[in-house]
Amino acid sequence: LLLYSTPSFALLNFSVGVPLSHTFTGKFSDGTELESDGASGYFIQIGVPMLPGIGMDSYKAQVKCPSCDNPFYVSTTMYNLYYLLPIPIINLTIGLGTGKSQYESEGQAGDDGTATQFYTSIGVPIIPLFDIHLSYRSVSSKIESTSGRDKGEKDDVGGNVMGLGIGFNF
């Protein structure tokens, strides 16, 4: 039963997950460090063995900003291609994605920029057909200001995202 639940014997795999943490590695264009104050969102992917699968990530990280009146977020949407390696006992996934990141405050979207990522996840079967997996995403993104005195300046909002999910192989 343990081998049957691995991707080597599955006809279709489906996975959902949530971000656990988001760490910014970049800075605002003025040199100010970005710090995350939590992340929310989802990751989904679907595929068949031996072929690349497709996925979508949509998450946002709240930016620590003591001087801001309203919560301030960096919202990211990615479209991914991934490959689930046919390894017995563990489910190892590698993938690449592209999309956009944008500033958001009180539901209002602000400036945006392109984003890319690579990611990997490792899953361990918990019961036949299901696995629990931990994922790591490395995101590169720059948002260019389109107004104000910072017009044309680029903020580096790239970072690392850790996630937890559950997969279903059948």
PDB file of C-alpha atoms in Angstrom:
ATOM      1  CA  LEU A   1       0.000   0.000   0.000  1.00  0.00           C
ATOM      2  CA  LEU A   2       2.850   2.383   0.744  1.00  0.00           C
ATOM      3  CA  LEU A   3       4.297   1.992  -2.759  1.00  0.00           C
ATOM      4  CA  TYR A   4       0.839   2.304  -4.344  1.00  0.00           C
ATOM      5  CA  SER A   5       0.452   5.811  -2.860  1.00  0.00           C
ATOM      6  CA  THR A   6       3.619   7.126  -4.540  1.00  0.00           C
ATOM      7  CA  PRO A   7       3.545   8.997  -7.862  1.00  0.00           C
ATOM      8  CA  SER A   8       5.161   6.020  -9.630  1.00  0.00           C
ATOM      9  CA  PHE A   9       1.832   4.174  -9.554  1.00  0.00           C
ATOM     10  CA  ALA A  10      -0.615   7.105  -9.699  1.00  0.00           C
ATOM     11  CA  LEU A  11      -2.652   8.177 -12.701  1.00  0.00           C
ATOM     12  CA  LEU A  12      -3.287  11.719 -11.464  1.00  0.00           C
ATOM     13  CA  ASN A  13      -1.938  13.878  -8.649  1.00  0.00           C
ATOM     14  CA  PHE A  14      -3.575  16.866  -7.044  1.00  0.00           C
ATOM     15  CA  SER A  15      -2.118  19.065  -4.322  1.00  0.00           C
ATOM     16  CA  VAL A  16      -3.240  22.032  -2.223  1.00  0.00           C
ATOM     17  CA  GLY A  17      -1.206  24.004   0.281  1.00  0.00           C
ATOM     18  CA  VAL A  18      -0.890  27.206   2.270  1.00  0.00           C
ATOM     19  CA  PRO A  19       2.064  29.503   2.990  1.00  0.00           C
ATOM     20  CA  LEU A  20       3.473  29.192   6.501  1.00  0.00           C
ATOM     21  CA  SER A  21       5.973  32.024   6.307  1.00  0.00           C
ATOM     22  CA  HIS A  22       7.252  34.675   3.927  1.00  0.00           C
ATOM     23  CA  THR A  23      10.686  36.237   4.328  1.00  0.00           C
ATOM     24  CA  PHE A  24      11.688  39.203   2.169  1.00  0.00           C
ATOM     25  CA  THR A  25      15.275  39.260   0.922  1.00  0.00           C
ATOM     26  CA  GLY A  26      15.000  42.585  -0.910  1.00  0.00           C
ATOM     27  CA  LYS A  27      14.698  46.229   0.038  1.00  0.00           C
ATOM     28  CA  PHE A  28      12.688  49.295  -0.864  1.00  0.00           C
ATOM     29  CA  SER A  29      14.395  51.538  -3.426  1.00  0.00           C
ATOM     30  CA  ASP A  30      15.475  53.901  -0.602  1.00  0.00           C
ATOM     31  CA  GLY A  31      17.397  51.064   1.101  1.00  0.00           C
ATOM     32  CA  THR A  32      14.817  50.381   3.831  1.00  0.00           C
ATOM     33  CA  GLU A  33      14.560  46.700   4.767  1.00  0.00           C
ATOM     34  CA  LEU A  34      11.298  44.881   4.126  1.00  0.00           C
ATOM     35  CA  GLU A  35       9.982  42.707   6.953  1.00  0.00           C
ATOM     36  CA  SER A  36       7.061  40.323   6.745  1.00  0.00           C
ATOM     37  CA  ASP A  37       4.342  40.225   9.367  1.00  0.00           C
ATOM     38  CA  GLY A  38       2.652  36.993   8.215  1.00  0.00           C
ATOM     39  CA  ALA A  39       1.433  35.384   5.007  1.00  0.00           C
ATOM     40  CA  SER A  40      -1.845  33.986   3.715  1.00  0.00           C
ATOM     41  CA  GLY A  41      -3.042  32.405   0.485  1.00  0.00           C
ATOM     42  CA  TYR A  42      -2.938  29.091  -1.333  1.00  0.00           C
ATOM     43  CA  PHE A  43      -0.967  26.840  -3.695  1.00  0.00           C
ATOM     44  CA  ILE A  44      -2.704  24.366  -6.032  1.00  0.00           C
ATOM     45  CA  GLN A  45      -1.334  21.985  -8.643  1.00  0.00           C
ATOM     46  CA  ILE A  46      -2.541  19.106 -10.783  1.00  0.00           C
ATOM     47  CA  GLY A  47      -0.656  16.737 -13.045  1.00  0.00           C
ATOM     48  CA  VAL A  48      -0.102  13.281 -14.441  1.00  0.00           C
ATOM     49  CA  PRO A  49       2.999  11.095 -13.983  1.00  0.00           C
ATOM     50  CA  MET A  50       5.943  11.524 -16.336  1.00  0.00           C
ATOM     51  CA  LEU A  51       4.601  14.836 -17.736  1.00  0.00           C
ATOM     52  CA  PRO A  52       4.896  18.376 -16.376  1.00  0.00           C
ATOM     53  CA  GLY A  53       1.946  19.466 -14.262  1.00  0.00           C
ATOM     54  CA  ILE A  54       0.433  22.916 -13.893  1.00  0.00           C
ATOM     55  CA  GLY A  55      -0.175  24.963 -10.798  1.00  0.00           C
ATOM     56  CA  MET A  56      -1.140  28.331  -9.423  1.00  0.00           C
ATOM     57  CA  ASP A  57       0.038  30.180  -6.316  1.00  0.00           C
ATOM     58  CA  SER A  58      -1.780  33.174  -4.868  1.00  0.00           C
ATOM     59  CA  TYR A  59      -0.544  34.598  -1.587  1.00  0.00           C
ATOM     60  CA  LYS A  60       0.115  37.875   0.133  1.00  0.00           C
ATOM     61  CA  ALA A  61       2.510  38.929   2.843  1.00  0.00           C
ATOM     62  CA  GLN A  62       1.795  41.767   5.217  1.00  0.00           C
ATOM     63  CA  VAL A  63       4.684  44.239   5.378  1.00  0.00           C
ATOM     64  CA  LYS A  64       5.680  45.533   8.826  1.00  0.00           C
ATOM     65  CA  CYS A  65       5.149  49.266   8.695  1.00  0.00           C
ATOM     66  CA  PRO A  66       4.836  51.027  12.072  1.00  0.00           C
ATOM     67  CA  SER A  67       4.229  54.403  10.398  1.00  0.00           C
ATOM     68  CA  CYS A  68       1.449  53.131   8.090  1.00  0.00           C
ATOM     69  CA  ASP A  69      -2.164  53.886   8.986  1.00  0.00           C
ATOM     70  CA  ASN A  70      -3.540  50.819   7.164  1.00  0.00           C
ATOM     71  CA  PRO A  71      -2.216  47.280   6.637  1.00  0.00           C
ATOM     72  CA  PHE A  72       0.141  47.109   3.657  1.00  0.00           C
ATOM     73  CA  TYR A  73       0.685  43.920   1.616  1.00  0.00           C
ATOM     74  CA  VAL A  74       2.770  42.484  -1.198  1.00  0.00           C
ATOM     75  CA  SER A  75       0.387  40.257  -3.154  1.00  0.00           C
ATOM     76  CA  THR A  76       1.833  37.613  -5.505  1.00  0.00           C
ATOM     77  CA  THR A  77       0.177  35.464  -8.179  1.00  0.00           C
ATOM     78  CA  MET A  78       2.205  32.780  -9.973  1.00  0.00           C
ATOM     79  CA  TYR A  79       1.505  30.226 -12.709  1.00  0.00           C
ATOM     80  CA  ASN A  80       3.730  27.176 -12.493  1.00  0.00           C
ATOM     81  CA  LEU A  81       5.018  24.185 -14.397  1.00  0.00           C
ATOM     82  CA  TYR A  82       6.271  21.394 -12.172  1.00  0.00           C
ATOM     83  CA  TYR A  83       7.532  17.854 -12.362  1.00  0.00           C
ATOM     84  CA  LEU A  84       6.781  15.210  -9.745  1.00  0.00           C
ATOM     85  CA  LEU A  85       9.773  12.879  -9.714  1.00  0.00           C
ATOM     86  CA  PRO A  86       8.849   9.163  -9.721  1.00  0.00           C
ATOM     87  CA  ILE A  87      10.681   8.187  -6.547  1.00  0.00           C
ATOM     88  CA  PRO A  88       9.204   5.425  -4.351  1.00  0.00           C
ATOM     89  CA  ILE A  89       8.362   6.274  -0.722  1.00  0.00           C
ATOM     90  CA  ILE A  90       8.766  10.087  -1.033  1.00  0.00           C
ATOM     91  CA  ASN A  91       7.163  12.589  -3.392  1.00  0.00           C
ATOM     92  CA  LEU A  92       9.747  15.066  -4.643  1.00  0.00           C
ATOM     93  CA  THR A  93       8.516  17.979  -6.764  1.00  0.00           C
ATOM     94  CA  ILE A  94      10.501  20.648  -8.594  1.00  0.00           C
ATOM     95  CA  GLY A  95       8.965  23.574 -10.447  1.00  0.00           C
ATOM     96  CA  LEU A  96       9.247  27.000 -12.034  1.00  0.00           C
ATOM     97  CA  GLY A  97       6.739  29.812 -12.142  1.00  0.00           C
ATOM     98  CA  THR A  98       6.103  33.271 -13.478  1.00  0.00           C
ATOM     99  CA  GLY A  99       3.539  35.912 -12.591  1.00  0.00           C
ATOM    100  CA  LYS A 100       3.309  39.257 -10.862  1.00  0.00           C
ATOM    101  CA  SER A 101       3.643  40.929  -7.478  1.00  0.00           C
ATOM    102  CA  GLN A 102       1.858  44.099  -6.497  1.00  0.00           C
ATOM    103  CA  TYR A 103       1.294  46.389  -3.565  1.00  0.00           C
ATOM    104  CA  GLU A 104      -2.107  46.230  -1.908  1.00  0.00           C
ATOM    105  CA  SER A 105      -3.694  48.258   0.886  1.00  0.00           C
ATOM    106  CA  GLU A 106      -7.327  48.136   2.066  1.00  0.00           C
ATOM    107  CA  GLY A 107      -8.239  46.051  -0.985  1.00  0.00           C
ATOM    108  CA  GLN A 108      -6.838  48.669  -3.369  1.00  0.00           C
ATOM    109  CA  ALA A 109      -4.183  47.439  -5.789  1.00  0.00           C
ATOM    110  CA  GLY A 110      -1.130  49.582  -6.326  1.00  0.00           C
ATOM    111  CA  ASP A 111       2.018  49.349  -8.436  1.00  0.00           C
ATOM    112  CA  ASP A 112       2.990  45.934  -9.755  1.00  0.00           C
ATOM    113  CA  GLY A 113       5.911  44.130 -11.328  1.00  0.00           C
ATOM    114  CA  THR A 114       6.886  40.792 -12.810  1.00  0.00           C
ATOM    115  CA  ALA A 115       7.837  37.887 -10.590  1.00  0.00           C
ATOM    116  CA  THR A 116       9.524  34.526 -11.141  1.00  0.00           C
ATOM    117  CA  GLN A 117      10.143  31.619  -8.826  1.00  0.00           C
ATOM    118  CA  PHE A 118      11.620  28.187  -8.532  1.00  0.00           C
ATOM    119  CA  TYR A 119      10.335  25.778  -5.947  1.00  0.00           C
ATOM    120  CA  THR A 120      10.679  22.338  -4.531  1.00  0.00           C
ATOM    121  CA  SER A 121       8.593  20.245  -2.219  1.00  0.00           C
ATOM    122  CA  ILE A 122       9.096  16.972  -0.436  1.00  0.00           C
ATOM    123  CA  GLY A 123       6.160  14.833   0.567  1.00  0.00           C
ATOM    124  CA  VAL A 124       5.780  11.771   2.738  1.00  0.00           C
ATOM    125  CA  PRO A 125       2.791   9.421   2.426  1.00  0.00           C
ATOM    126  CA  ILE A 126       0.596   9.521   5.546  1.00  0.00           C
ATOM    127  CA  ILE A 127      -2.077   7.060   4.417  1.00  0.00           C
ATOM    128  CA  PRO A 128      -2.551   5.315   1.060  1.00  0.00           C
ATOM    129  CA  LEU A 129      -3.158   7.852  -1.699  1.00  0.00           C
ATOM    130  CA  PHE A 130      -2.387  10.919   0.492  1.00  0.00           C
ATOM    131  CA  ASP A 131       0.850  12.686   1.366  1.00  0.00           C
ATOM    132  CA  ILE A 132       1.775  15.681   3.466  1.00  0.00           C
ATOM    133  CA  HIS A 133       4.490  17.906   2.016  1.00  0.00           C
ATOM    134  CA  LEU A 134       6.670  20.848   2.910  1.00  0.00           C
ATOM    135  CA  SER A 135       7.565  23.292   0.143  1.00  0.00           C
ATOM    136  CA  TYR A 136      10.150  26.018  -0.371  1.00  0.00           C
ATOM    137  CA  ARG A 137       9.768  28.802  -2.940  1.00  0.00           C
ATOM    138  CA  SER A 138      12.441  31.288  -3.931  1.00  0.00           C
ATOM    139  CA  VAL A 139      10.774  34.353  -5.461  1.00  0.00           C
ATOM    140  CA  SER A 140      12.432  37.138  -7.482  1.00  0.00           C
ATOM    141  CA  SER A 141      10.359  40.252  -8.018  1.00  0.00           C
ATOM    142  CA  LYS A 142      10.762  43.996  -8.474  1.00  0.00           C
ATOM    143  CA  ILE A 143       7.927  46.510  -8.326  1.00  0.00           C
ATOM    144  CA  GLU A 144       8.448  49.807 -10.160  1.00  0.00           C
ATOM    145  CA  SER A 145       6.836  52.940  -8.749  1.00  0.00           C
ATOM    146  CA  THR A 146       4.616  54.700 -11.292  1.00  0.00           C
ATOM    147  CA  SER A 147       3.832  57.857  -9.340  1.00  0.00           C
ATOM    148  CA  GLY A 148       5.084  60.256  -6.687  1.00  0.00           C
ATOM    149  CA  ARG A 149       8.624  61.284  -5.980  1.00  0.00           C
ATOM    150  CA  ASP A 150       9.824  57.660  -6.298  1.00  0.00           C
ATOM    151  CA  LYS A 151       8.550  57.341  -9.887  1.00  0.00           C
ATOM    152  CA  GLY A 152      10.728  54.937 -11.849  1.00  0.00           C
ATOM    153  CA  GLU A 153      12.419  53.511  -8.746  1.00  0.00           C
ATOM    154  CA  LYS A 154      12.247  49.730  -8.253  1.00  0.00           C
ATOM    155  CA  ASP A 155      11.594  48.010  -4.928  1.00  0.00           C
ATOM    156  CA  ASP A 156      13.049  44.509  -4.625  1.00  0.00           C
ATOM    157  CA  VAL A 157      10.221  42.482  -3.050  1.00  0.00           C
ATOM    158  CA  GLY A 158      11.731  39.052  -3.670  1.00  0.00           C
ATOM    159  CA  GLY A 159      11.968  36.514  -0.896  1.00  0.00           C
ATOM    160  CA  ASN A 160      11.428  33.002   0.349  1.00  0.00           C
ATOM    161  CA  VAL A 161       8.113  31.303   1.057  1.00  0.00           C
ATOM    162  CA  MET A 162       7.684  28.124   3.093  1.00  0.00           C
ATOM    163  CA  GLY A 163       4.451  26.188   2.710  1.00  0.00           C
ATOM    164  CA  LEU A 164       2.632  23.111   3.961  1.00  0.00           C
ATOM    165  CA  GLY A 165       0.238  21.065   1.883  1.00  0.00           C
ATOM    166  CA  ILE A 166      -1.504  17.806   1.256  1.00  0.00           C
ATOM    167  CA  GLY A 167      -1.365  15.783  -1.944  1.00  0.00           C
ATOM    168  CA  PHE A 168      -3.709  13.184  -3.354  1.00  0.00           C
ATOM    169  CA  ASN A 169      -2.400  10.554  -5.803  1.00  0.00           C
ATOM    170  CA  PHE A 170      -4.914   8.290  -7.492  1.00  0.00           C
TER     171      PHE A 170
END
